[in-house]
């Protein structure tokens, strides 16, 4: 029995999303016509497509590689400001973001060949999803730096502005289907990650009982301003109630252990799925269950993410991305003759990895407000962010001369 990965996570988010759909459909509430099981399922499957290698550390690093210090996540400018007064220090001021990349993969980078088209006509059309499915996938329906929106998240790059507008229209809040996907993601993340980390011995769920040192230490951590903050009335008791369902011993893989895990998973999934209802066309989460969900995610921060081992691994991973970016940037700018003679030369182009040449050609062919050079940077980010963790390590080793070339 293996641990969850991005793919199995997405499959489970889909199952949870469809369960929430079923629960909401059974409620005696008015549901808007856009509420749609297929859009929810598609969104759940697509929601993590844009994750680059090395998770959130990788996401931040790719962004930092193309955005100057002044225009980082905390101080982004609007689309209009970027156009009217381009920053000469930014390589690509709308940067890198996993959600924006998911939309780009679905709508631009993936290939779906329509049976009535010839091979030549394929072009950058993406998966040809419906507007409803793309809208459901879009948790943050705005461009980077949109006024009054979360600065650290955005749903589309400047080059994909038209696609975003086509998908969501004038909406600047996620639609009902996207809200269902979002809750399904929160539920799956909390439940399945805790399960995985308990199984490999990183989260000692069996030590969590009312009053144990581990439980007290964790509660102090969870209540700190950097985590959840002060808990609402009733939440602490609800958490103790949940402790009753935790396994009683370390995981050793016996049938009893598996049954205990299954009971925990079932209990959590059911109470979280039931915690959703629709009011005035929006998903409303039961506040105690929503807060409990946030607290469970803090278990992962408490036991794993804020641990020095992982922090050290991430320093290395960021360096891998910086090195790859530096080399690929040199190849690409040289091959496409940025700042040099007019035409890209076929000989240099032929030396680029096929996957890189493809993302560069797609980015260059796309009509947008980007300059030639910005298009190249978008194509570079599309290529690097499309690598898996192990492909990134491998490419890094090849570029450093420690590994001979296979296929890329
Ligand atoms: Zn800048």
PDB file of N, CA, C and O in Angstrom, residues 40-71:
ATOM      1  N   UNK A  40     -17.566  19.740 -11.559  1.00  0.00           N
ATOM      2  CA  UNK A  40     -16.888  19.544 -10.270  1.00  0.00           C
ATOM      3  C   UNK A  40     -15.840  18.435 -10.395  1.00  0.00           C
ATOM      4  O   UNK A  40     -14.692  18.590  -9.970  1.00  0.00           O
ATOM      5  N   UNK A  41     -16.231  17.323 -11.026  1.00  0.00           N
ATOM      6  CA  UNK A  41     -15.292  16.201 -11.168  1.00  0.00           C
ATOM      7  C   UNK A  41     -14.065  16.626 -11.982  1.00  0.00           C
ATOM      8  O   UNK A  41     -12.925  16.336 -11.601  1.00  0.00           O
ATOM      9  N   UNK A  42     -14.307  17.339 -13.087  1.00  0.00           N
ATOM     10  CA  UNK A  42     -13.183  17.783 -13.927  1.00  0.00           C
ATOM     11  C   UNK A  42     -12.270  18.710 -13.141  1.00  0.00           C
ATOM     12  O   UNK A  42     -11.034  18.609 -13.191  1.00  0.00           O
ATOM     13  N   UNK A  43     -12.881  19.625 -12.383  1.00  0.00           N
ATOM     14  CA  UNK A  43     -12.087  20.595 -11.621  1.00  0.00           C
ATOM     15  C   UNK A  43     -11.250  19.887 -10.558  1.00  0.00           C
ATOM     16  O   UNK A  43     -10.081  20.218 -10.349  1.00  0.00           O
ATOM     17  N   UNK A  44     -11.849  18.905  -9.898  1.00  0.00           N
ATOM     18  CA  UNK A  44     -11.116  18.177  -8.858  1.00  0.00           C
ATOM     19  C   UNK A  44      -9.915  17.447  -9.473  1.00  0.00           C
ATOM     20  O   UNK A  44      -8.836  17.411  -8.901  1.00  0.00           O
ATOM     21  N   UNK A  45     -10.112  16.868 -10.650  1.00  0.00           N
ATOM     22  CA  UNK A  45      -9.010  16.151 -11.294  1.00  0.00           C
ATOM     23  C   UNK A  45      -7.918  17.108 -11.771  1.00  0.00           C
ATOM     24  O   UNK A  45      -6.739  16.780 -11.778  1.00  0.00           O
ATOM     25  N   UNK A  46      -8.324  18.331 -12.164  1.00  0.00           N
ATOM     26  CA  UNK A  46      -7.361  19.262 -12.775  1.00  0.00           C
ATOM     27  C   UNK A  46      -6.706  20.211 -11.769  1.00  0.00           C
ATOM     28  O   UNK A  46      -5.732  20.878 -12.105  1.00  0.00           O
ATOM     29  N   UNK A  47      -7.221  20.259 -10.542  1.00  0.00           N
ATOM     30  CA  UNK A  47      -6.842  21.374  -9.658  1.00  0.00           C
ATOM     31  C   UNK A  47      -5.357  21.443  -9.328  1.00  0.00           C
ATOM     32  O   UNK A  47      -4.834  22.508  -9.037  1.00  0.00           O
ATOM     33  N   UNK A  48      -4.652  20.326  -9.373  1.00  0.00           N
ATOM     34  CA  UNK A  48      -3.233  20.327  -8.987  1.00  0.00           C
ATOM     35  C   UNK A  48      -2.286  20.164 -10.173  1.00  0.00           C
ATOM     36  O   UNK A  48      -1.086  20.006  -9.983  1.00  0.00           O
ATOM     37  N   UNK A  49      -2.822  20.203 -11.393  1.00  0.00           N
ATOM     38  CA  UNK A  49      -1.975  19.958 -12.568  1.00  0.00           C
ATOM     39  C   UNK A  49      -0.779  20.909 -12.615  1.00  0.00           C
ATOM     40  O   UNK A  49       0.295  20.546 -13.066  1.00  0.00           O
ATOM     41  N   UNK A  50      -0.986  22.127 -12.140  1.00  0.00           N
ATOM     42  CA  UNK A  50       0.061  23.147 -12.295  1.00  0.00           C
ATOM     43  C   UNK A  50       1.154  23.112 -11.251  1.00  0.00           C
ATOM     44  O   UNK A  50       2.049  23.958 -11.283  1.00  0.00           O
ATOM     45  N   UNK A  51       1.092  22.146 -10.340  1.00  0.00           N
ATOM     46  CA  UNK A  51       2.150  22.100  -9.326  1.00  0.00           C
ATOM     47  C   UNK A  51       3.498  21.814  -9.959  1.00  0.00           C
ATOM     48  O   UNK A  51       3.648  20.845 -10.684  1.00  0.00           O
ATOM     49  N   UNK A  52       4.494  22.641  -9.704  1.00  0.00           N
ATOM     50  CA  UNK A  52       5.833  22.414 -10.247  1.00  0.00           C
ATOM     51  C   UNK A  52       6.557  21.360  -9.418  1.00  0.00           C
ATOM     52  O   UNK A  52       6.022  20.909  -8.405  1.00  0.00           O
ATOM     53  N   UNK A  53       7.786  20.983  -9.811  1.00  0.00           N
ATOM     54  CA  UNK A  53       8.553  20.088  -8.950  1.00  0.00           C
ATOM     55  C   UNK A  53       8.734  20.719  -7.566  1.00  0.00           C
ATOM     56  O   UNK A  53       8.799  21.943  -7.452  1.00  0.00           O
ATOM     57  N   UNK A  54       8.825  19.907  -6.550  1.00  0.00           N
ATOM     58  CA  UNK A  54       9.136  20.328  -5.176  1.00  0.00           C
ATOM     59  C   UNK A  54       8.053  21.190  -4.536  1.00  0.00           C
ATOM     60  O   UNK A  54       8.342  22.022  -3.666  1.00  0.00           O
ATOM     61  N   UNK A  55       6.824  21.010  -4.949  1.00  0.00           N
ATOM     62  CA  UNK A  55       5.684  21.608  -4.253  1.00  0.00           C
ATOM     63  C   UNK A  55       5.758  23.121  -4.106  1.00  0.00           C
ATOM     64  O   UNK A  55       6.156  23.829  -5.023  1.00  0.00           O
ATOM     65  N   UNK A  56       5.366  23.582  -2.913  1.00  0.00           N
ATOM     66  CA  UNK A  56       5.258  25.032  -2.733  1.00  0.00           C
ATOM     67  C   UNK A  56       6.616  25.720  -2.727  1.00  0.00           C
ATOM     68  O   UNK A  56       6.740  26.870  -3.149  1.00  0.00           O
ATOM     69  N   UNK A  57       7.657  25.017  -2.261  1.00  0.00           N
ATOM     70  CA  UNK A  57       8.996  25.607  -2.298  1.00  0.00           C
ATOM     71  C   UNK A  57       9.381  25.868  -3.756  1.00  0.00           C
ATOM     72  O   UNK A  57       9.925  26.917  -4.103  1.00  0.00           O
ATOM     73  N   UNK A  58       9.052  24.899  -4.626  1.00  0.00           N
ATOM     74  CA  UNK A  58       9.349  25.046  -6.047  1.00  0.00           C
ATOM     75  C   UNK A  58       8.550  26.182  -6.668  1.00  0.00           C
ATOM     76  O   UNK A  58       9.059  26.952  -7.486  1.00  0.00           O
ATOM     77  N   UNK A  59       7.305  26.295  -6.255  1.00  0.00           N
ATOM     78  CA  UNK A  59       6.435  27.353  -6.774  1.00  0.00           C
ATOM     79  C   UNK A  59       7.015  28.730  -6.440  1.00  0.00           C
ATOM     80  O   UNK A  59       7.126  29.615  -7.293  1.00  0.00           O
ATOM     81  N   UNK A  60       7.408  28.903  -5.193  1.00  0.00           N
ATOM     82  CA  UNK A  60       7.969  30.191  -4.777  1.00  0.00           C
ATOM     83  C   UNK A  60       9.286  30.475  -5.485  1.00  0.00           C
ATOM     84  O   UNK A  60       9.563  31.606  -5.875  1.00  0.00           O
ATOM     85  N   UNK A  61      10.085  29.427  -5.665  1.00  0.00           N
ATOM     86  CA  UNK A  61      11.387  29.639  -6.293  1.00  0.00           C
ATOM     87  C   UNK A  61      11.219  30.054  -7.762  1.00  0.00           C
ATOM     88  O   UNK A  61      11.871  30.993  -8.221  1.00  0.00           O
ATOM     89  N   UNK A  62      10.343  29.377  -8.491  1.00  0.00           N
ATOM     90  CA  UNK A  62      10.148  29.734  -9.904  1.00  0.00           C
ATOM     91  C   UNK A  62       9.636  31.164 -10.026  1.00  0.00           C
ATOM     92  O   UNK A  62      10.030  31.913 -10.928  1.00  0.00           O
ATOM     93  N   UNK A  63       8.775  31.552  -9.103  1.00  0.00           N
ATOM     94  CA  UNK A  63       8.262  32.926  -9.124  1.00  0.00           C
ATOM     95  C   UNK A  63       9.396  33.917  -8.873  1.00  0.00           C
ATOM     96  O   UNK A  63       9.554  34.907  -9.584  1.00  0.00           O
ATOM     97  N   UNK A  64      10.208  33.613  -7.853  1.00  0.00           N
ATOM     98  CA  UNK A  64      11.293  34.531  -7.488  1.00  0.00           C
ATOM     99  C   UNK A  64      12.333  34.651  -8.608  1.00  0.00           C
ATOM    100  O   UNK A  64      13.001  35.673  -8.737  1.00  0.00           O
ATOM    101  N   UNK A  65      12.445  33.598  -9.443  1.00  0.00           N
ATOM    102  CA  UNK A  65      13.435  33.635 -10.525  1.00  0.00           C
ATOM    103  C   UNK A  65      13.067  34.630 -11.624  1.00  0.00           C
ATOM    104  O   UNK A  65      13.933  35.074 -12.375  1.00  0.00           O
ATOM    105  N   UNK A  66      11.790  34.964 -11.757  1.00  0.00           N
ATOM    106  CA  UNK A  66      11.398  35.861 -12.848  1.00  0.00           C
ATOM    107  C   UNK A  66      10.805  37.192 -12.379  1.00  0.00           C
ATOM    108  O   UNK A  66      10.554  38.080 -13.191  1.00  0.00           O
ATOM    109  N   UNK A  67      10.562  37.317 -11.065  1.00  0.00           N
ATOM    110  CA  UNK A  67       9.956  38.556 -10.565  1.00  0.00           C
ATOM    111  C   UNK A  67      10.965  39.276  -9.683  1.00  0.00           C
ATOM    112  O   UNK A  67      11.592  38.651  -8.823  1.00  0.00           O
ATOM    113  N   UNK A  68      11.137  40.577  -9.892  1.00  0.00           N
ATOM    114  CA  UNK A  68      12.127  41.328  -9.116  1.00  0.00           C
ATOM    115  C   UNK A  68      11.679  41.462  -7.659  1.00  0.00           C
ATOM    116  O   UNK A  68      10.510  41.269  -7.333  1.00  0.00           O
ATOM    117  N   UNK A  69      12.626  41.814  -6.784  1.00  0.00           N
ATOM    118  CA  UNK A  69      12.346  41.902  -5.351  1.00  0.00           C
ATOM    119  C   UNK A  69      11.196  42.825  -5.028  1.00  0.00           C
ATOM    120  O   UNK A  69      10.421  42.591  -4.103  1.00  0.00           O
ATOM    121  N   UNK A  70      11.050  43.875  -5.822  1.00  0.00           N
ATOM    122  CA  UNK A  70      10.018  44.865  -5.528  1.00  0.00           C
ATOM    123  C   UNK A  70       8.607  44.367  -5.846  1.00  0.00           C
ATOM    124  O   UNK A  70       7.639  44.827  -5.260  1.00  0.00           O
ATOM    125  N   UNK A  71       8.513  43.474  -6.812  1.00  0.00           N
ATOM    126  CA  UNK A  71       7.175  43.080  -7.275  1.00  0.00           C
ATOM    127  C   UNK A  71       6.779  41.672  -6.877  1.00  0.00           C
ATOM    128  O   UNK A  71       5.958  41.032  -7.522  1.00  0.00           O
TER     129      UNK A  71
END
